[in-house]
Tab-separated table of C-alpha atoms and ligand atoms in Angstrom:
chain	number	residue	atom	x	y	z
A	259	MET	CA	-125.551	-25.511	29.194
A	260	ILE	CA	-128.354	-27.266	27.690
A	261	THR	CA	-131.049	-25.603	26.391
A	262	SER	CA	-134.808	-27.309	24.952
A	263	ARG	CA	-133.303	-26.910	21.717
A	264	ASP	CA	-131.385	-29.910	22.698
A	265	LEU	CA	-133.994	-31.913	23.532
A	266	SER	CA	-136.210	-31.785	21.822
A	267	PRO	CA	-135.539	-34.551	19.647
A	268	TYR	CA	-136.683	-36.794	22.658
A	269	PHE	CA	-138.959	-35.254	24.466
A	270	PRO	CA	-142.801	-34.308	22.841
A	271	SER	CA	-143.024	-30.759	22.071
A	272	GLY	CA	-146.295	-30.275	25.564
A	273	LEU	CA	-143.070	-30.902	28.206
A	274	MET	CA	-141.049	-28.891	26.090
A	275	ALA	CA	-142.686	-25.891	26.164
A	276	ALA	CA	-143.384	-26.324	30.091
A	277	MET	CA	-139.798	-26.028	30.638
A	278	SER	CA	-138.177	-22.407	31.389
A	279	GLU	CA	-134.870	-21.235	30.547
A	280	GLY	CA	-131.748	-21.419	33.347
A	281	ARG	CA	-133.573	-24.232	35.634
A	282	THR	CA	-131.753	-27.695	36.354
A	283	PHE	CA	-134.821	-30.664	34.973
A	284	HIS	CA	-133.914	-34.040	35.574
A	285	PHE	CA	-135.082	-36.386	33.118
A	286	TYR	CA	-135.919	-40.279	32.815
A	287	HIS	CA	-137.094	-42.078	30.396
A	288	TRP	CA	-138.359	-45.416	30.628
A	289	ASP	CA	-137.451	-48.112	28.200
A	290	ALA	CA	-140.048	-51.224	28.062
A	291	VAL	CA	-138.844	-53.679	27.120
A	292	ALA	CA	-135.371	-53.541	29.235
A	293	GLY	CA	-137.666	-52.228	31.963
A	294	ASP	CA	-134.726	-50.948	33.812
A	295	ARG	CA	-134.879	-46.635	34.001
A	296	LEU	CA	-132.724	-44.614	32.084
A	297	THR	CA	-130.735	-41.702	31.641
A	298	VAL	CA	-131.526	-40.685	28.910
A	299	ALA	CA	-128.118	-38.727	27.794
A	300	PRO	CA	-129.146	-36.306	24.821
A	301	ASP	CA	-125.691	-35.296	23.069
A	302	ALA	CA	-125.262	-32.491	25.974
A	303	ARG	CA	-121.442	-31.747	24.699
A	304	PRO	CA	-121.619	-27.830	23.950
A	305	VAL	CA	-121.312	-26.519	20.563
A	306	VAL	CA	-119.118	-24.071	21.268
A	307	HIS	CA	-116.134	-24.466	24.631
A	308	TRP	CA	-114.038	-21.498	23.753
A	309	ILE	CA	-113.192	-19.305	20.521
A	310	TRP	CA	-110.172	-16.233	20.388
A	311	SER	CA	-109.061	-14.670	17.166
A	312	GLY	CA	-105.360	-13.941	16.081
A	313	ALA	CA	-103.064	-13.728	12.736
A	314	VAL	CA	-105.112	-10.463	12.260
A	315	THR	CA	-103.671	-8.824	8.885
A	316	THR	CA	-105.245	-6.003	6.514
A	317	GLN	CA	-106.822	-8.428	4.641
A	318	SER	CA	-107.599	-11.882	7.015
A	319	ALA	CA	-108.098	-13.048	10.214
A	320	ARG	CA	-107.556	-17.427	11.588
A	321	ILE	CA	-110.596	-17.960	14.111
A	322	THR	CA	-109.791	-20.868	16.925
A	323	ALA	CA	-112.303	-23.152	18.510
A	324	LEU	CA	-112.846	-25.383	19.879
A	325	LEU	CA	-116.531	-27.438	19.390
A	326	GLY	CA	-118.269	-30.182	20.413
A	327	HIS	CA	-118.822	-31.714	17.107
A	328	MET	CA	-118.144	-31.944	14.008
A	329	GLU	CA	-120.756	-31.944	11.783
A	330	ASP	CA	-122.828	-29.371	9.779
A	331	VAL	CA	-120.412	-26.715	12.131
A	332	VAL	CA	-119.603	-22.815	9.479
A	333	LEU	CA	-118.772	-19.974	10.690
A	334	LEU	CA	-120.715	-16.854	10.295
A	335	VAL	CA	-118.524	-12.868	9.294
A	336	SER	CA	-120.338	-10.245	8.573
A	337	ALA	CA	-118.768	-6.442	8.590
A	338	GLU	CA	-122.295	-6.358	9.890
A	339	ASP	CA	-123.520	-6.758	14.076
A	340	ASP	CA	-126.952	-8.521	12.663
A	341	PHE	CA	-124.941	-10.394	9.702
A	342	ASN	CA	-127.202	-9.645	7.402
A	343	PRO	CA	-124.584	-10.146	4.598
A	344	ALA	CA	-122.425	-12.420	6.425
A	345	VAL	CA	-119.819	-15.412	4.739
A	346	ARG	CA	-120.052	-19.005	5.527
A	347	ILE	CA	-116.618	-20.485	6.176
A	348	ALA	CA	-116.049	-24.279	6.515
A	349	PRO	CA	-112.937	-25.275	8.728
A	350	THR	CA	-109.241	-25.681	7.516
A	351	ARG	CA	-108.006	-27.500	9.567
A	352	TRP	CA	-109.611	-30.199	12.254
A	353	ILE	CA	-108.105	-32.017	14.869
A	354	PRO	CA	-109.280	-34.576	17.757
A	355	GLU	CA	-109.028	-32.713	21.838
A	356	SER	CA	-110.765	-35.554	24.781
A	357	ARG	CA	-114.074	-32.252	24.684
A	358	GLY	CA	-114.824	-32.819	20.877
A	359	TRP	CA	-112.035	-30.668	18.001
A	360	ILE	CA	-110.151	-27.509	17.571
A	361	ALA	CA	-111.536	-26.378	14.216
A	362	HIS	CA	-108.768	-23.620	12.420
A	363	PHE	CA	-110.855	-21.240	10.600
A	364	ASP	CA	-109.179	-19.180	8.140
A	365	VAL	CA	-110.836	-15.947	6.670
A	366	PRO	CA	-109.623	-13.957	3.804
A	367	GLU	CA	-110.127	-11.127	1.725
A	368	LEU	CA	-111.301	-9.255	4.160
A	369	SER	CA	-110.578	-4.844	3.956
A	370	ALA	CA	-108.603	-3.159	5.648
A	371	GLY	CA	-109.475	-1.198	8.896
A	372	THR	CA	-112.436	-2.759	9.481
A	373	THR	CA	-114.834	-4.539	12.161
A	374	TYR	CA	-116.045	-8.187	11.912
A	375	HIS	CA	-117.910	-9.931	13.172
A	376	TYR	CA	-117.922	-13.730	14.048
A	377	VAL	CA	-120.272	-16.415	15.084
A	378	ILE	CA	-120.540	-20.434	14.542
A	379	GLU	CA	-123.111	-21.760	13.689
A	380	ARG	CA	-124.238	-25.654	14.226
A	381	LYS	CA	-127.049	-26.737	11.560
A	382	GLY	CA	-128.665	-23.641	11.413
A	383	ARG	CA	-128.185	-22.706	15.018
A	384	VAL	CA	-126.433	-19.153	15.699
A	385	ILE	CA	-124.553	-20.418	20.031
A	386	TRP	CA	-124.400	-16.100	20.396
A	387	GLN	CA	-123.115	-16.281	23.502
A	388	HIS	CA	-119.901	-17.255	22.166
A	389	ALA	CA	-119.988	-13.998	18.961
A	390	GLY	CA	-116.272	-12.245	18.930
A	391	THR	CA	-115.013	-9.334	17.076
A	392	PHE	CA	-112.454	-8.580	15.846
A	393	ARG	CA	-110.824	-4.809	13.448
A	394	THR	CA	-108.666	-5.617	10.564
A	395	PHE	CA	-104.904	-3.674	10.404
A	396	PRO	CA	-105.542	-0.519	7.977
A	397	LYS	CA	-103.718	-0.135	5.078
A	398	GLY	CA	-100.560	2.434	6.403
A	399	ALA	CA	-99.235	4.679	8.630
A	400	SER	CA	-102.027	4.468	11.328
A	401	HIS	CA	-101.929	5.151	15.289
A	402	LEU	CA	-101.484	1.912	16.691
A	403	ARG	CA	-102.165	0.739	20.796
A	404	ILE	CA	-100.831	-2.954	21.834
A	405	ALA	CA	-102.376	-4.026	25.571
A	406	MET	CA	-99.834	-6.470	26.526
A	407	GLY	CA	-99.807	-8.598	29.371
A	408	SER	CA	-97.556	-11.809	31.317
A	409	CYS	CA	-98.591	-14.215	34.416
A	410	ALA	CA	-101.599	-15.271	34.777
A	411	ALA	CA	-102.396	-18.155	37.207
A	412	THR	CA	-104.437	-21.150	35.077
A	413	GLY	CA	-107.869	-19.869	34.339
A	414	SER	CA	-107.245	-16.909	35.819
A	415	ASN	CA	-110.946	-14.524	36.219
A	416	HIS	CA	-108.921	-10.700	37.353
A	417	PRO	CA	-110.608	-7.987	36.313
A	418	VAL	CA	-107.388	-6.843	34.565
A	419	PHE	CA	-108.823	-9.196	31.954
A	420	SER	CA	-112.230	-6.517	31.283
A	421	THR	CA	-109.472	-3.903	32.547
A	422	ILE	CA	-108.219	-4.560	28.420
A	423	MET	CA	-111.186	-5.352	26.897
A	424	GLN	CA	-112.534	-1.884	27.799
A	425	LEU	CA	-109.381	-0.799	26.315
A	426	GLN	CA	-110.004	-1.198	22.986
A	427	PRO	CA	-106.260	-1.976	21.756
A	428	ASP	CA	-106.113	-3.271	18.416
A	429	PHE	CA	-104.814	-6.030	19.420
A	430	PHE	CA	-103.251	-8.117	22.389
A	431	LEU	CA	-100.117	-9.075	22.882
A	432	HIS	CA	-99.561	-11.804	25.124
A	433	LEU	CA	-96.239	-11.725	26.479
A	434	GLY	CA	-96.263	-15.746	27.948
A	435	ASP	CA	-97.264	-17.679	31.082
A	436	LEU	CA	-100.993	-17.770	29.564
A	437	HIS	CA	-101.031	-20.524	32.783
A	438	TYR	CA	-98.633	-22.168	35.635
A	439	GLU	CA	-99.149	-25.774	34.817
A	440	ASP	CA	-95.733	-26.434	34.790
A	441	ILE	CA	-96.385	-29.511	32.600
A	442	ALA	CA	-93.687	-31.503	32.505
A	443	VAL	CA	-94.880	-34.496	30.699
A	444	ASN	CA	-94.745	-34.727	27.006
A	445	GLU	CA	-98.961	-35.671	26.454
A	446	VAL	CA	-100.777	-32.510	24.622
A	447	GLN	CA	-103.707	-33.603	25.907
A	448	LEU	CA	-102.632	-32.174	29.840
A	449	PHE	CA	-101.482	-28.848	27.292
A	450	LYS	CA	-105.447	-28.821	25.365
A	451	ASP	CA	-105.790	-28.620	29.020
A	452	ALA	CA	-104.274	-25.703	29.949
A	453	TYR	CA	-105.642	-23.865	27.248
A	454	HIS	CA	-109.328	-25.198	27.591
A	455	ALA	CA	-108.913	-23.246	31.279
A	456	VAL	CA	-108.173	-20.557	30.490
A	457	LEU	CA	-109.496	-19.839	26.941
A	458	THR	CA	-113.380	-20.442	29.132
A	459	ALA	CA	-112.051	-18.616	32.536
A	460	PRO	CA	-114.953	-15.694	31.599
A	461	ARG	CA	-112.375	-12.838	31.684
A	462	GLN	CA	-110.319	-14.212	29.606
A	463	ALA	CA	-112.367	-15.685	27.021
A	464	GLU	CA	-114.916	-12.536	26.356
A	465	LEU	CA	-110.809	-10.735	26.465
A	466	TYR	CA	-110.218	-12.835	23.481
A	467	ARG	CA	-113.966	-12.910	21.073
A	468	SER	CA	-114.023	-8.869	21.645
A	469	THR	CA	-110.442	-8.614	20.895
A	470	PRO	CA	-107.657	-10.562	18.488
A	471	ILE	CA	-103.386	-12.215	20.022
A	472	ALA	CA	-100.522	-12.201	19.458
A	473	TYR	CA	-99.243	-14.649	22.395
A	474	ILE	CA	-96.088	-16.169	22.500
A	475	TRP	CA	-95.190	-18.354	25.865
A	476	ASP	CA	-93.147	-18.147	28.581
A	477	ASP	CA	-91.101	-21.530	31.699
A	478	HIS	CA	-94.520	-21.767	33.185
A	479	ASP	CA	-97.330	-22.780	30.077
A	480	TYR	CA	-94.044	-23.994	27.005
A	481	GLY	CA	-92.734	-26.150	30.772
A	482	PRO	CA	-91.684	-26.318	33.485
A	483	ASN	CA	-90.283	-23.376	35.277
A	484	ASN	CA	-87.364	-22.124	33.728
A	485	SER	CA	-87.443	-24.494	31.241
A	486	ASP	CA	-85.646	-24.338	27.611
A	487	GLY	CA	-84.943	-26.955	25.192
A	488	SER	CA	-84.291	-30.129	27.578
A	489	SER	CA	-88.056	-29.609	28.898
A	490	PRO	CA	-89.514	-33.468	28.375
A	491	SER	CA	-92.724	-31.494	27.307
A	492	ARG	CA	-90.761	-30.127	24.212
A	493	MET	CA	-92.906	-31.909	20.973
A	494	ALA	CA	-96.459	-31.712	22.772
A	495	ALA	CA	-96.052	-27.685	23.437
A	496	LEU	CA	-94.764	-27.101	20.029
A	497	LYS	CA	-98.012	-29.235	19.201
A	498	SER	CA	-100.968	-28.396	20.783
A	499	TYR	CA	-99.228	-24.285	20.414
A	500	ARG	CA	-99.946	-25.975	15.783
A	501	ALA	CA	-102.878	-27.148	17.427
A	502	ALA	CA	-105.506	-24.392	19.453
A	503	VAL	CA	-103.691	-21.345	19.576
A	504	PRO	CA	-104.029	-18.589	15.915
A	505	HIS	CA	-100.376	-17.272	15.542
A	506	TYR	CA	-99.624	-15.597	12.510
A	507	PRO	CA	-96.930	-17.692	9.823
A	508	LEU	CA	-94.258	-19.944	11.216
A	509	VAL	CA	-91.030	-20.102	10.069
A	510	SER	CA	-90.419	-23.511	10.944
A	511	ASP	CA	-93.662	-25.605	9.129
A	512	GLU	CA	-92.251	-28.786	11.106
A	513	GLU	CA	-92.611	-29.712	13.329
A	514	ASP	CA	-90.604	-29.504	16.200
A	515	GLY	CA	-89.945	-26.210	15.172
A	516	SER	CA	-90.040	-23.052	17.579
A	517	ILE	CA	-92.660	-20.507	18.128
A	518	GLN	CA	-90.989	-16.862	16.011
A	519	GLN	CA	-92.852	-14.597	14.694
A	520	ALA	CA	-93.987	-11.286	13.286
A	521	PHE	CA	-96.174	-9.246	12.078
A	522	SER	CA	-96.921	-5.830	10.913
A	523	PHE	CA	-98.953	-3.151	11.756
A	524	GLY	CA	-99.089	-0.240	9.445
A	525	ARG	CA	-95.251	1.031	9.556
A	526	VAL	CA	-94.957	-0.727	12.463
A	527	ARG	CA	-93.447	-4.837	12.683
A	528	ILE	CA	-93.784	-6.450	15.322
A	529	ILE	CA	-90.944	-9.111	16.585
A	530	MET	CA	-92.001	-12.112	18.498
A	531	THR	CA	-89.095	-14.917	19.422
A	532	ASP	CA	-89.380	-18.011	21.237
A	533	GLY	CA	-87.245	-17.792	24.236
A	534	ARG	CA	-87.522	-21.219	25.616
A	535	SER	CA	-87.858	-23.381	22.846
A	536	MET	CA	-84.273	-23.940	21.603
A	537	ARG	CA	-82.888	-22.675	24.349
A	538	SER	CA	-78.864	-24.520	25.448
A	539	ALA	CA	-79.556	-25.971	28.714
A	540	ARG	CA	-78.495	-24.928	32.528
A	541	SER	CA	-75.787	-27.479	31.654
A	542	VAL	CA	-73.674	-25.114	28.849
A	543	ALA	CA	-71.484	-22.571	30.542
A	544	ASP	CA	-72.713	-18.806	29.114
A	545	GLY	CA	-70.153	-18.247	25.670
A	546	PRO	CA	-70.478	-19.229	22.728
A	547	GLU	CA	-72.019	-22.612	22.622
A	548	ARG	CA	-75.218	-20.922	25.430
A	549	THR	CA	-78.019	-19.532	23.380
A	550	GLN	CA	-81.195	-18.882	24.064
A	551	LEU	CA	-82.468	-18.862	20.742
A	552	GLY	CA	-80.745	-20.872	19.291
A	553	ALA	CA	-78.720	-20.177	16.102
A	554	ARG	CA	-81.272	-19.899	13.044
A	555	GLN	CA	-83.846	-18.476	15.183
A	556	LEU	CA	-81.309	-16.184	16.045
A	557	ALA	CA	-80.697	-15.552	12.392
A	558	TRP	CA	-83.143	-14.692	11.219
A	559	LEU	CA	-83.765	-12.153	14.302
A	560	LYS	CA	-80.878	-10.285	12.273
A	561	ARG	CA	-82.757	-11.351	9.165
A	562	GLU	CA	-86.009	-9.389	10.233
A	563	LEU	CA	-84.263	-6.592	12.481
A	564	SER	CA	-82.471	-5.237	9.568
A	565	ALA	CA	-85.078	-5.132	6.630
A	566	ALA	CA	-87.806	-4.067	9.379
A	567	ALA	CA	-85.078	-1.266	10.207
A	568	ARG	CA	-85.818	-0.374	6.428
A	569	ASP	CA	-89.461	-0.794	5.665
A	570	TYR	CA	-90.830	0.358	9.203
A	571	ALA	CA	-91.519	3.704	11.804
A	572	LEU	CA	-91.410	0.808	14.835
A	573	ILE	CA	-89.444	-2.097	15.501
A	574	VAL	CA	-91.662	-3.905	19.084
A	575	TRP	CA	-89.769	-6.311	20.107
A	576	ALA	CA	-91.647	-9.496	22.281
A	577	ASN	CA	-88.642	-10.785	24.218
A	578	THR	CA	-90.497	-12.691	27.560
A	579	VAL	CA	-87.703	-12.702	30.047
A	580	PRO	CA	-85.001	-9.878	31.208
A	581	TRP	CA	-83.339	-7.527	29.571
A	582	ILE	CA	-81.342	-5.699	31.517
A	583	GLY	CA	-79.060	-7.387	34.788
A	584	GLU	CA	-75.483	-7.836	35.156
A	585	GLU	CA	-76.032	-11.202	37.837
A	586	PRO	CA	-75.606	-14.197	35.689
A	587	ASN	CA	-79.209	-15.925	36.151
A	588	TYR	CA	-80.489	-19.103	33.695
A	589	ASP	CA	-84.062	-17.690	33.602
A	590	ARG	CA	-82.780	-13.900	32.002
A	591	TRP	CA	-80.251	-12.094	29.506
A	592	SER	CA	-77.276	-12.062	31.931
A	593	GLY	CA	-76.837	-15.040	31.581
A	594	PHE	CA	-76.855	-15.412	28.322
A	595	GLN	CA	-74.865	-11.809	28.285
A	596	TYR	CA	-72.422	-13.726	25.031
A	597	GLU	CA	-74.842	-13.810	23.161
A	598	ARG	CA	-76.615	-10.245	24.477
A	599	ARG	CA	-73.596	-8.454	23.308
A	600	ALA	CA	-73.658	-10.842	20.388
A	601	ILE	CA	-77.030	-8.920	19.461
A	602	ALA	CA	-76.137	-5.509	21.088
A	603	GLY	CA	-73.605	-5.127	18.402
A	604	PHE	CA	-75.237	-6.075	15.285
A	605	LEU	CA	-78.028	-3.419	16.326
A	606	GLU	CA	-75.005	-0.863	16.339
A	607	ARG	CA	-73.050	-1.879	13.550
A	608	GLU	CA	-75.774	-2.042	11.485
A	609	GLY	CA	-77.600	1.123	12.739
A	610	ILE	CA	-80.570	0.247	14.202
A	611	HIS	CA	-81.979	2.856	16.512
A	612	ASN	CA	-85.578	2.476	16.351
A	613	VAL	CA	-86.263	-0.944	17.799
A	614	VAL	CA	-88.436	-0.861	21.657
A	615	MET	CA	-88.931	-4.359	23.609
A	616	VAL	CA	-91.723	-5.213	25.297
A	617	SER	CA	-91.077	-8.284	27.679
A	618	GLY	CA	-92.931	-10.152	30.358
A	619	ASP	CA	-92.310	-13.175	33.294
A	620	ALA	CA	-91.077	-10.376	36.469
A	621	HIS	CA	-93.901	-10.130	37.564
A	622	MET	CA	-94.158	-5.808	37.851
A	623	VAL	CA	-94.482	-3.554	35.213
A	624	ALA	CA	-91.184	-1.028	34.645
A	625	ILE	CA	-89.405	0.613	32.118
A	626	ASP	CA	-86.408	1.539	31.195
A	627	ASP	CA	-85.828	4.661	28.338
A	628	GLY	CA	-82.102	2.947	27.691
A	629	THR	CA	-80.194	4.011	30.242
A	630	ASN	CA	-78.920	0.943	31.357
A	631	ASN	CA	-79.373	-0.677	27.987
A	632	ARG	CA	-76.002	0.115	27.185
A	633	TYR	CA	-74.752	-4.066	26.413
A	634	GLY	CA	-72.993	-2.569	22.372
A	635	PRO	CA	-69.406	-1.892	21.717
A	636	SER	CA	-70.090	1.888	21.825
A	637	GLY	CA	-72.006	1.422	25.537
A	638	GLU	CA	-74.471	3.952	24.251
A	639	PRO	CA	-78.080	2.990	25.491
A	640	LEU	CA	-79.537	1.306	22.738
A	641	PHE	CA	-83.476	1.032	23.006
A	642	PRO	CA	-86.154	1.026	25.703
A	643	ILE	CA	-87.910	-1.165	27.326
A	644	LEU	CA	-90.915	-1.794	29.322
A	645	HIS	CA	-92.197	-4.980	31.355
A	646	ALA	CA	-96.036	-5.776	31.488
A	647	ALA	CA	-96.904	-8.444	34.148
A	648	ALA	CA	-98.298	-9.571	35.889
A	649	LEU	CA	-101.499	-10.458	35.539
A	650	ASP	CA	-102.691	-12.421	37.894
A	651	ARG	CA	-99.249	-13.866	40.175
A	652	ARG	CA	-97.979	-12.171	43.549
A	653	GLY	CA	-95.390	-9.007	42.603
A	654	SER	CA	-91.876	-9.729	42.061
A	655	VAL	CA	-89.400	-7.918	40.992
A	656	LYS	CA	-86.642	-8.782	38.079
A	657	GLY	CA	-83.756	-7.181	36.524
A	658	GLY	CA	-83.008	-4.088	35.845
A	659	PRO	CA	-82.657	-0.892	37.179
A	660	TYR	CA	-84.385	0.979	35.083
A	661	SER	CA	-84.503	3.731	34.566
A	662	HIS	CA	-88.165	4.836	35.573
A	663	GLY	CA	-88.793	2.590	38.451
A	664	ALA	CA	-90.006	-1.524	38.517
A	665	PHE	CA	-93.522	-2.491	40.594
A	666	PRO	CA	-94.280	-5.187	41.412
A	667	GLY	CA	-98.095	-6.521	41.653
A	668	PRO	CA	-101.007	-8.590	39.961
A	669	GLY	CA	-103.942	-6.885	38.442
A	670	GLN	CA	-100.547	-5.326	36.236
A	671	PHE	CA	-100.760	-4.419	32.297
A	672	GLY	CA	-98.792	-2.865	29.026
A	673	LEU	CA	-100.134	-0.336	27.064
A	674	LEU	CA	-97.600	0.349	23.634
A	675	GLU	CA	-99.161	3.661	21.530
A	676	VAL	CA	-97.846	4.693	18.867
A	677	GLU	CA	-98.953	8.204	17.211
A	678	ASP	CA	-98.387	7.420	13.569
A	679	ASP	CA	-99.794	9.905	10.509
A	680	GLY	CA	-97.526	9.257	8.169
A	681	GLY	CA	-94.851	12.753	9.043
A	682	SER	CA	-91.283	12.313	8.538
A	683	THR	CA	-91.310	11.233	12.832
A	684	ILE	CA	-93.576	9.491	14.820
A	685	ARG	CA	-94.723	9.873	18.711
A	686	VAL	CA	-94.661	6.030	21.000
A	687	THR	CA	-95.946	5.734	24.070
A	688	LEU	CA	-94.618	3.738	26.686
A	689	LYS	CA	-97.367	2.337	30.063
A	690	GLY	CA	-97.768	0.237	33.127
A	691	MET	CA	-100.931	0.527	34.276
A	692	ASN	CA	-103.456	-1.607	36.388
A	693	HIS	CA	-106.432	-2.752	36.448
A	694	TRP	CA	-108.077	-0.012	37.953
A	695	GLY	CA	-106.585	1.825	35.277
A	696	GLU	CA	-103.612	4.096	36.904
A	697	VAL	CA	-100.895	4.362	35.033
A	698	LEU	CA	-98.092	3.345	37.290
A	699	VAL	CA	-95.177	4.147	35.053
A	700	GLU	CA	-94.978	6.000	30.932
A	701	HIS	CA	-92.490	7.067	29.263
A	702	SER	CA	-92.442	9.094	25.326
A	703	PHE	CA	-90.436	8.939	23.048
A	704	GLU	CA	-90.297	10.400	19.540
A	705	ARG	CA	-88.096	8.905	16.384
A	706	ALA	CA	-87.135	9.656	12.842
A	707	VAL	CA	-89.183	7.612	10.185
A	708	PHE	CA	-86.328	6.661	7.478
A	709	PRO	CA	-86.183	6.049	4.981
A	710	GLN	CA	-89.075	9.008	4.514
B	177	LIG	FE1	-94.562	-15.490	34.888
């Protein structure tokens, strides 16, 4: 929307005063020299197209925004909602986009467990309608609420996004299929267009302005349906993710490196694996050669799991596709039975008992308490699993069986809540919810904390 202030350089103040907000005006001026009637083209590019926060830690965050202009733009950040006092942060990186530039603002030196407000200012004008908030993570043991979900039609404006926002989670874990563009050509701008559609959809935009994101892709937002490391759009997907998403530090600095990442909240470690960009082609038979994660990511995952088992009360492994299931299927872990057994065997050998998996892809909320997750050599239950979908797609059930049932449908999401008072046990509650706030499926368990 153009405001009268945008137009003020072009018109006398008397005319400006006659304008009222929210109405359409058609402006022309007469070029006396050329004698032509010309449409005045005031610089109508929005200052802010979209903005979201992520990579939140106890002391830092990243804000990523698509801006219409490069000059005289700063991010104001303040612990006060009137921005008094505020720090002014210049972008650390600019990336061209057909509508303007994607700017990265790295916000350092924050206090733990504190709500911060942020807003873009350009030439002294504050763009209040795109103001956002995030809360830095606490230091030490703390309660945690993660909202999570996956699978939304491109640019969805489903009420589920408002429901999630109202629950005020510490962050929103997006488990993939952020959009369904199924991009099969290697053009970065196509991905940027998809991000634009998602991040300007009103209810999604409002959620992302109020709640920091941690986002890992699945097939439809990485490439075409059921895509893998041979996807023609692979490089564009990797490049646009690095440009548009306020992600945690990636393991790989290389442009073509996969996007797995890990971060901590209190005594909880969150590990997000990239099951797409290193996935073997479908033609590779299930066995030692077929991989969903790739050798480097698998080695990283094992290191992360071992270290987190020692140092954290709980490990949340965000893995997008169904883990449980027997029937071989290339789009699920049941098509990667060799690699699944290898990971399960590793968990057993290392004695890692504090994992919970969260997944998307299947358009359902579902919980298994570990009963049907017996892929290690002992055949004992491995870890509980929560499926959280579909934000806005028709329901479907994949994999399983699930001990607590599977509930297909749109308008659904998951919650993972940790009660942690710093004692020798923590309590974890998994919930599958719908957008009316109803709990469709729930499971709680306690875990002893080692070392104490
Ligand atoms: Fe999906």
